[in-house]
């Protein structure tokens, strides 16, 4: 079994400020990790994924995330946000097995203010 | 054209009615999923299918049924809708390789009065 906890349900931030969205997970097997973004009236889109190798993963729109195995975390960061980054962000974990399927966190709403 | 298409995009109906939500994909993926999204609860898996002959219940399958008519089509039915099934429903697909992300449709907003 696996679970995902997104530690902040809402994150307000001013434009051009840095932001971190926090995600912790638990799993009894090794996992793949994903961040998705959902804009209003749209489905989820992949931002980035961690499969193996380098623990710092770069994604689209200037986002990056760092996998920390000892702390079982996969926090999402952006050094300078834009108004257009306002959206809901989901962390997801998928076990490294053929029968595995993803488990999603409850989401973090990022609101960027001018 | 969208890779994962959901119809209808919006639906308002009454308690007790039978409803079908449809999903079709052009990505050639084997795996398809149905989720519901409620505010503050993230995405919860209703059913998933790893190929045409494989259907599995997710964490909240009660009150729902599915049909995988072809590799490209996966429909979700509510046999007798009730108000607490009001939600945003998403279909998603993924490739058979276990490290692949999911690709989502734009969702169906369902309201049951």
mmCIF file of C-alpha atoms in Angstrom:
data_model
loop_
_atom_site.group_PDB
_atom_site.id
_atom_site.type_symbol
_atom_site.label_atom_id
_atom_site.label_comp_id
_atom_site.label_asym_id
_atom_site.label_seq_id
_atom_site.Cartn_x
_atom_site.Cartn_y
_atom_site.Cartn_z
ATOM 1 C CA UNK A 1 0.000 0.000 0.000
ATOM 2 C CA UNK A 2 1.118 3.543 -0.608
ATOM 3 C CA UNK A 3 -0.028 6.996 0.391
ATOM 4 C CA UNK A 4 0.702 10.602 -0.487
ATOM 5 C CA UNK A 5 0.407 13.643 1.756
ATOM 6 C CA UNK A 6 0.515 17.153 0.392
ATOM 7 C CA UNK A 7 1.299 19.233 3.411
ATOM 8 C CA UNK A 8 -0.328 22.483 2.294
ATOM 9 C CA UNK A 9 -3.828 22.709 0.875
ATOM 10 C CA UNK A 10 -3.383 26.333 -0.187
ATOM 11 C CA UNK A 11 -0.283 28.389 -0.892
ATOM 12 C CA UNK A 12 -0.646 32.097 -1.634
ATOM 13 C CA UNK A 13 2.426 33.872 -2.969
ATOM 14 C CA UNK A 14 3.289 37.121 -4.693
ATOM 15 C CA UNK A 15 4.404 37.249 -8.301
ATOM 16 C CA UNK A 16 8.166 36.740 -8.816
ATOM 17 C CA UNK A 17 8.569 35.197 -5.362
ATOM 18 C CA UNK A 18 9.907 31.659 -4.918
ATOM 19 C CA UNK A 19 7.548 28.848 -3.997
ATOM 20 C CA UNK A 20 7.771 25.334 -2.578
ATOM 21 C CA UNK A 21 4.899 22.850 -2.594
ATOM 22 C CA UNK A 22 5.524 19.978 -0.216
ATOM 23 C CA UNK A 23 4.813 16.306 -0.806
ATOM 24 C CA UNK A 24 5.572 13.325 1.422
ATOM 25 C CA UNK A 25 4.849 9.721 0.553
ATOM 26 C CA UNK A 26 4.948 6.273 2.087
ATOM 27 C CA UNK A 27 5.331 2.952 0.328
ATOM 28 C CA UNK A 28 6.547 -0.553 1.101
ATOM 29 C CA UNK A 29 8.201 -0.819 -2.348
ATOM 30 C CA UNK A 30 10.264 1.470 -4.483
ATOM 31 C CA UNK A 31 8.248 4.058 -6.331
ATOM 32 C CA UNK A 32 8.046 6.475 -9.202
ATOM 33 C CA UNK A 33 6.985 10.018 -8.347
ATOM 34 C CA UNK A 34 5.063 12.591 -10.372
ATOM 35 C CA UNK A 35 3.828 16.152 -10.131
ATOM 36 C CA UNK A 36 0.794 17.194 -12.166
ATOM 37 C CA UNK A 37 -0.799 20.615 -12.677
ATOM 38 C CA UNK A 38 -4.489 21.316 -13.205
ATOM 39 C CA UNK A 39 -5.608 24.637 -14.663
ATOM 40 C CA UNK A 40 -9.258 25.688 -14.315
ATOM 41 C CA UNK A 41 -11.673 23.628 -16.394
ATOM 42 C CA UNK A 42 -8.932 21.301 -17.571
ATOM 43 C CA UNK A 43 -7.595 17.878 -16.750
ATOM 44 C CA UNK A 44 -4.255 17.189 -15.117
ATOM 45 C CA UNK A 45 -1.039 17.647 -17.078
ATOM 46 C CA UNK A 46 2.342 16.188 -16.209
ATOM 47 C CA UNK A 47 4.846 18.712 -14.825
ATOM 48 C CA UNK A 48 7.703 16.337 -14.093
ATOM 49 C CA UNK A 49 8.536 12.823 -12.992
ATOM 50 C CA UNK A 50 11.194 11.009 -11.023
ATOM 51 C CA UNK A 51 12.014 7.488 -12.122
ATOM 52 C CA UNK A 52 15.612 6.953 -11.061
ATOM 53 C CA UNK A 53 19.024 8.565 -11.198
ATOM 54 C CA UNK A 54 19.569 12.219 -10.343
ATOM 55 C CA UNK A 55 17.421 13.288 -7.410
ATOM 56 C CA UNK A 56 16.850 16.757 -8.875
ATOM 57 C CA UNK A 57 14.296 16.635 -11.637
ATOM 58 C CA UNK A 58 13.505 19.519 -13.943
ATOM 59 C CA UNK A 59 10.091 19.911 -15.533
ATOM 60 C CA UNK A 60 8.116 22.257 -17.698
ATOM 61 C CA UNK A 61 7.424 25.929 -16.958
ATOM 62 C CA UNK A 62 10.569 26.309 -14.820
ATOM 63 C CA UNK A 63 9.506 23.894 -12.097
ATOM 64 C CA UNK A 64 11.833 21.406 -10.452
ATOM 65 C CA UNK A 65 11.509 18.818 -7.711
ATOM 66 C CA UNK A 66 13.925 17.012 -5.471
ATOM 67 C CA UNK A 67 13.555 13.406 -4.431
ATOM 68 C CA UNK A 68 14.708 12.753 -0.885
ATOM 69 C CA UNK A 69 14.589 9.048 -0.135
ATOM 70 C CA UNK A 70 15.536 9.305 3.535
ATOM 71 C CA UNK A 71 12.766 11.815 4.193
ATOM 72 C CA UNK A 72 10.378 10.199 1.683
ATOM 73 C CA UNK A 73 9.668 13.576 0.170
ATOM 74 C CA UNK A 74 9.320 15.006 -3.326
ATOM 75 C CA UNK A 75 8.906 18.771 -2.948
ATOM 76 C CA UNK A 76 8.161 20.977 -5.942
ATOM 77 C CA UNK A 77 9.903 24.315 -6.323
ATOM 78 C CA UNK A 78 10.031 27.312 -8.607
ATOM 79 C CA UNK A 79 12.432 30.220 -8.034
ATOM 80 C CA UNK A 80 10.123 32.910 -9.442
ATOM 81 C CA UNK A 81 6.417 32.398 -10.041
ATOM 82 C CA UNK A 82 4.103 34.077 -12.523
ATOM 83 C CA UNK A 83 0.415 34.853 -12.402
ATOM 84 C CA UNK A 84 -0.088 32.089 -14.953
ATOM 85 C CA UNK A 85 1.206 29.505 -12.446
ATOM 86 C CA UNK A 86 -2.016 29.871 -10.483
ATOM 87 C CA UNK A 87 -3.462 26.360 -10.533
ATOM 88 C CA UNK A 88 -3.901 23.208 -8.485
ATOM 89 C CA UNK A 89 -0.920 20.915 -8.158
ATOM 90 C CA UNK A 90 -1.038 17.206 -7.445
ATOM 91 C CA UNK A 91 1.720 14.911 -6.262
ATOM 92 C CA UNK A 92 1.369 11.245 -7.223
ATOM 93 C CA UNK A 93 3.237 8.038 -6.448
ATOM 94 C CA UNK A 94 3.256 4.841 -8.471
ATOM 95 C CA UNK A 95 4.810 1.602 -7.218
ATOM 96 C CA UNK A 96 7.574 -0.034 -9.215
ATOM 97 C CA UNK A 97 5.499 -3.135 -10.004
ATOM 98 C CA UNK A 98 3.519 -4.181 -13.085
ATOM 99 C CA UNK A 99 0.266 -4.210 -11.170
ATOM 100 C CA UNK A 100 0.856 -0.788 -9.744
ATOM 101 C CA UNK A 101 -1.298 2.250 -10.274
ATOM 102 C CA UNK A 102 -0.888 5.807 -9.105
ATOM 103 C CA UNK A 103 -2.080 7.266 -5.832
ATOM 104 C CA UNK A 104 -2.697 11.008 -5.812
ATOM 105 C CA UNK A 105 -2.402 13.543 -3.030
ATOM 106 C CA UNK A 106 -5.280 15.840 -2.152
ATOM 107 C CA UNK A 107 -3.805 18.724 -4.123
ATOM 108 C CA UNK A 108 -2.307 22.139 -3.329
ATOM 109 C CA UNK A 109 -3.902 25.273 -4.684
ATOM 110 C CA UNK A 110 -1.224 27.772 -5.659
ATOM 111 C CA UNK A 111 -2.490 31.332 -5.944
ATOM 112 C CA UNK A 112 -0.078 33.900 -7.355
ATOM 113 C CA UNK A 113 -0.963 37.493 -6.509
ATOM 114 C CA UNK A 114 0.201 40.560 -8.443
ATOM 115 C CA UNK B 1 -7.943 17.137 -31.398
ATOM 116 C CA UNK B 2 -7.572 16.019 -27.822
ATOM 117 C CA UNK B 3 -5.804 12.713 -27.152
ATOM 118 C CA UNK B 4 -8.304 11.788 -24.423
ATOM 119 C CA UNK B 5 -11.869 12.913 -25.073
ATOM 120 C CA UNK B 6 -14.653 12.837 -22.532
ATOM 121 C CA UNK B 7 -18.339 13.285 -23.309
ATOM 122 C CA UNK B 8 -20.400 15.034 -22.166
ATOM 123 C CA UNK B 9 -18.399 17.881 -20.610
ATOM 124 C CA UNK B 10 -21.287 18.916 -18.406
ATOM 125 C CA UNK B 11 -24.417 17.085 -17.305
ATOM 126 C CA UNK B 12 -27.247 17.922 -14.954
ATOM 127 C CA UNK B 13 -29.659 15.156 -14.110
ATOM 128 C CA UNK B 14 -32.068 13.961 -11.452
ATOM 129 C CA UNK B 15 -31.768 11.425 -8.688
ATOM 130 C CA UNK B 16 -32.502 7.887 -9.866
ATOM 131 C CA UNK B 17 -31.558 8.427 -13.494
ATOM 132 C CA UNK B 18 -29.087 6.190 -15.317
ATOM 133 C CA UNK B 19 -26.094 8.105 -16.661
ATOM 134 C CA UNK B 20 -23.226 7.092 -18.910
ATOM 135 C CA UNK B 21 -19.997 9.019 -19.231
ATOM 136 C CA UNK B 22 -17.836 8.151 -22.197
ATOM 137 C CA UNK B 23 -14.110 8.289 -22.765
ATOM 138 C CA UNK B 24 -12.189 7.703 -25.952
ATOM 139 C CA UNK B 25 -8.456 7.968 -26.629
ATOM 140 C CA UNK B 26 -6.195 8.177 -29.640
ATOM 141 C CA UNK B 27 -2.937 7.545 -27.774
ATOM 142 C CA UNK B 28 -2.970 3.792 -28.295
ATOM 143 C CA UNK B 29 -2.572 3.178 -24.568
ATOM 144 C CA UNK B 30 -3.602 -0.105 -23.006
ATOM 145 C CA UNK B 31 -4.474 1.249 -19.575
ATOM 146 C CA UNK B 32 -7.506 3.409 -18.804
ATOM 147 C CA UNK B 33 -8.845 4.843 -15.558
ATOM 148 C CA UNK B 34 -11.875 6.630 -14.159
ATOM 149 C CA UNK B 35 -11.486 9.065 -11.257
ATOM 150 C CA UNK B 36 -13.741 11.436 -9.432
ATOM 151 C CA UNK B 37 -12.522 14.739 -8.013
ATOM 152 C CA UNK B 38 -14.166 16.434 -5.060
ATOM 153 C CA UNK B 39 -12.882 19.673 -3.497
ATOM 154 C CA UNK B 40 -10.186 18.945 -0.932
ATOM 155 C CA UNK B 41 -10.224 15.209 -1.598
ATOM 156 C CA UNK B 42 -7.931 14.982 -4.589
ATOM 157 C CA UNK B 43 -8.577 12.265 -7.150
ATOM 158 C CA UNK B 44 -10.136 8.993 -6.101
ATOM 159 C CA UNK B 45 -9.970 5.963 -8.358
ATOM 160 C CA UNK B 46 -13.311 4.421 -9.329
ATOM 161 C CA UNK B 47 -12.317 1.710 -11.832
ATOM 162 C CA UNK B 48 -9.342 0.877 -13.974
ATOM 163 C CA UNK B 49 -8.609 -1.394 -16.895
ATOM 164 C CA UNK B 50 -5.183 -2.626 -17.967
ATOM 165 C CA UNK B 51 -6.484 -4.088 -21.222
ATOM 166 C CA UNK B 52 -9.803 -4.845 -22.933
ATOM 167 C CA UNK B 53 -10.436 -8.010 -20.920
ATOM 168 C CA UNK B 54 -9.210 -6.653 -17.609
ATOM 169 C CA UNK B 55 -11.494 -4.562 -15.356
ATOM 170 C CA UNK B 56 -10.682 -3.762 -11.740
ATOM 171 C CA UNK B 57 -12.429 -1.919 -8.954
ATOM 172 C CA UNK B 58 -10.778 1.108 -7.443
ATOM 173 C CA UNK B 59 -11.236 2.559 -3.989
ATOM 174 C CA UNK B 60 -14.773 3.923 -4.530
ATOM 175 C CA UNK B 61 -16.512 1.608 -7.043
ATOM 176 C CA UNK B 62 -19.849 1.231 -5.218
ATOM 177 C CA UNK B 63 -22.683 2.735 -7.279
ATOM 178 C CA UNK B 64 -20.628 2.702 -10.485
ATOM 179 C CA UNK B 65 -19.991 0.258 -13.313
ATOM 180 C CA UNK B 66 -17.747 0.362 -16.361
ATOM 181 C CA UNK B 67 -17.425 -1.121 -19.810
ATOM 182 C CA UNK B 68 -14.260 -1.389 -21.927
ATOM 183 C CA UNK B 69 -15.735 -1.603 -25.390
ATOM 184 C CA UNK B 70 -12.403 -1.461 -27.209
ATOM 185 C CA UNK B 71 -8.830 -0.494 -26.495
ATOM 186 C CA UNK B 72 -9.765 3.112 -27.190
ATOM 187 C CA UNK B 73 -13.071 3.316 -25.314
ATOM 188 C CA UNK B 74 -13.898 3.104 -21.621
ATOM 189 C CA UNK B 75 -17.306 4.182 -20.328
ATOM 190 C CA UNK B 76 -18.518 4.802 -16.780
ATOM 191 C CA UNK B 77 -22.145 4.269 -15.751
ATOM 192 C CA UNK B 78 -24.131 5.381 -12.764
ATOM 193 C CA UNK B 79 -27.055 2.958 -12.679
ATOM 194 C CA UNK B 80 -29.198 5.046 -10.351
ATOM 195 C CA UNK B 81 -27.638 8.419 -9.674
ATOM 196 C CA UNK B 82 -27.714 9.963 -6.209
ATOM 197 C CA UNK B 83 -26.787 13.530 -5.157
ATOM 198 C CA UNK B 84 -23.507 12.568 -3.454
ATOM 199 C CA UNK B 85 -22.238 11.413 -6.840
ATOM 200 C CA UNK B 86 -22.145 15.054 -7.880
ATOM 201 C CA UNK B 87 -18.488 15.612 -8.771
ATOM 202 C CA UNK B 88 -15.964 16.203 -11.516
ATOM 203 C CA UNK B 89 -15.106 12.956 -13.302
ATOM 204 C CA UNK B 90 -11.872 12.320 -15.153
ATOM 205 C CA UNK B 91 -10.795 9.627 -17.546
ATOM 206 C CA UNK B 92 -7.072 8.937 -17.891
ATOM 207 C CA UNK B 93 -4.838 6.637 -19.899
ATOM 208 C CA UNK B 94 -1.308 5.348 -19.562
ATOM 209 C CA UNK B 95 1.075 3.133 -21.472
ATOM 210 C CA UNK B 96 1.714 -0.388 -20.236
ATOM 211 C CA UNK B 97 5.192 0.462 -18.946
ATOM 212 C CA UNK B 98 4.854 0.987 -15.233
ATOM 213 C CA UNK B 99 6.890 4.183 -15.124
ATOM 214 C CA UNK B 100 4.639 6.077 -17.503
ATOM 215 C CA UNK B 101 2.555 9.057 -16.405
ATOM 216 C CA UNK B 102 -1.162 9.283 -16.941
ATOM 217 C CA UNK B 103 -2.823 11.418 -19.605
ATOM 218 C CA UNK B 104 -6.110 13.028 -18.616
ATOM 219 C CA UNK B 105 -9.228 14.174 -20.395
ATOM 220 C CA UNK B 106 -10.717 17.569 -19.601
ATOM 221 C CA UNK B 107 -13.328 16.092 -17.293
ATOM 222 C CA UNK B 108 -17.097 15.795 -17.027
ATOM 223 C CA UNK B 109 -18.838 17.996 -14.496
ATOM 224 C CA UNK B 110 -21.824 16.004 -13.237
ATOM 225 C CA UNK B 111 -24.576 17.485 -11.079
ATOM 226 C CA UNK B 112 -27.306 15.292 -9.631
ATOM 227 C CA UNK B 113 -30.319 17.087 -8.250
#
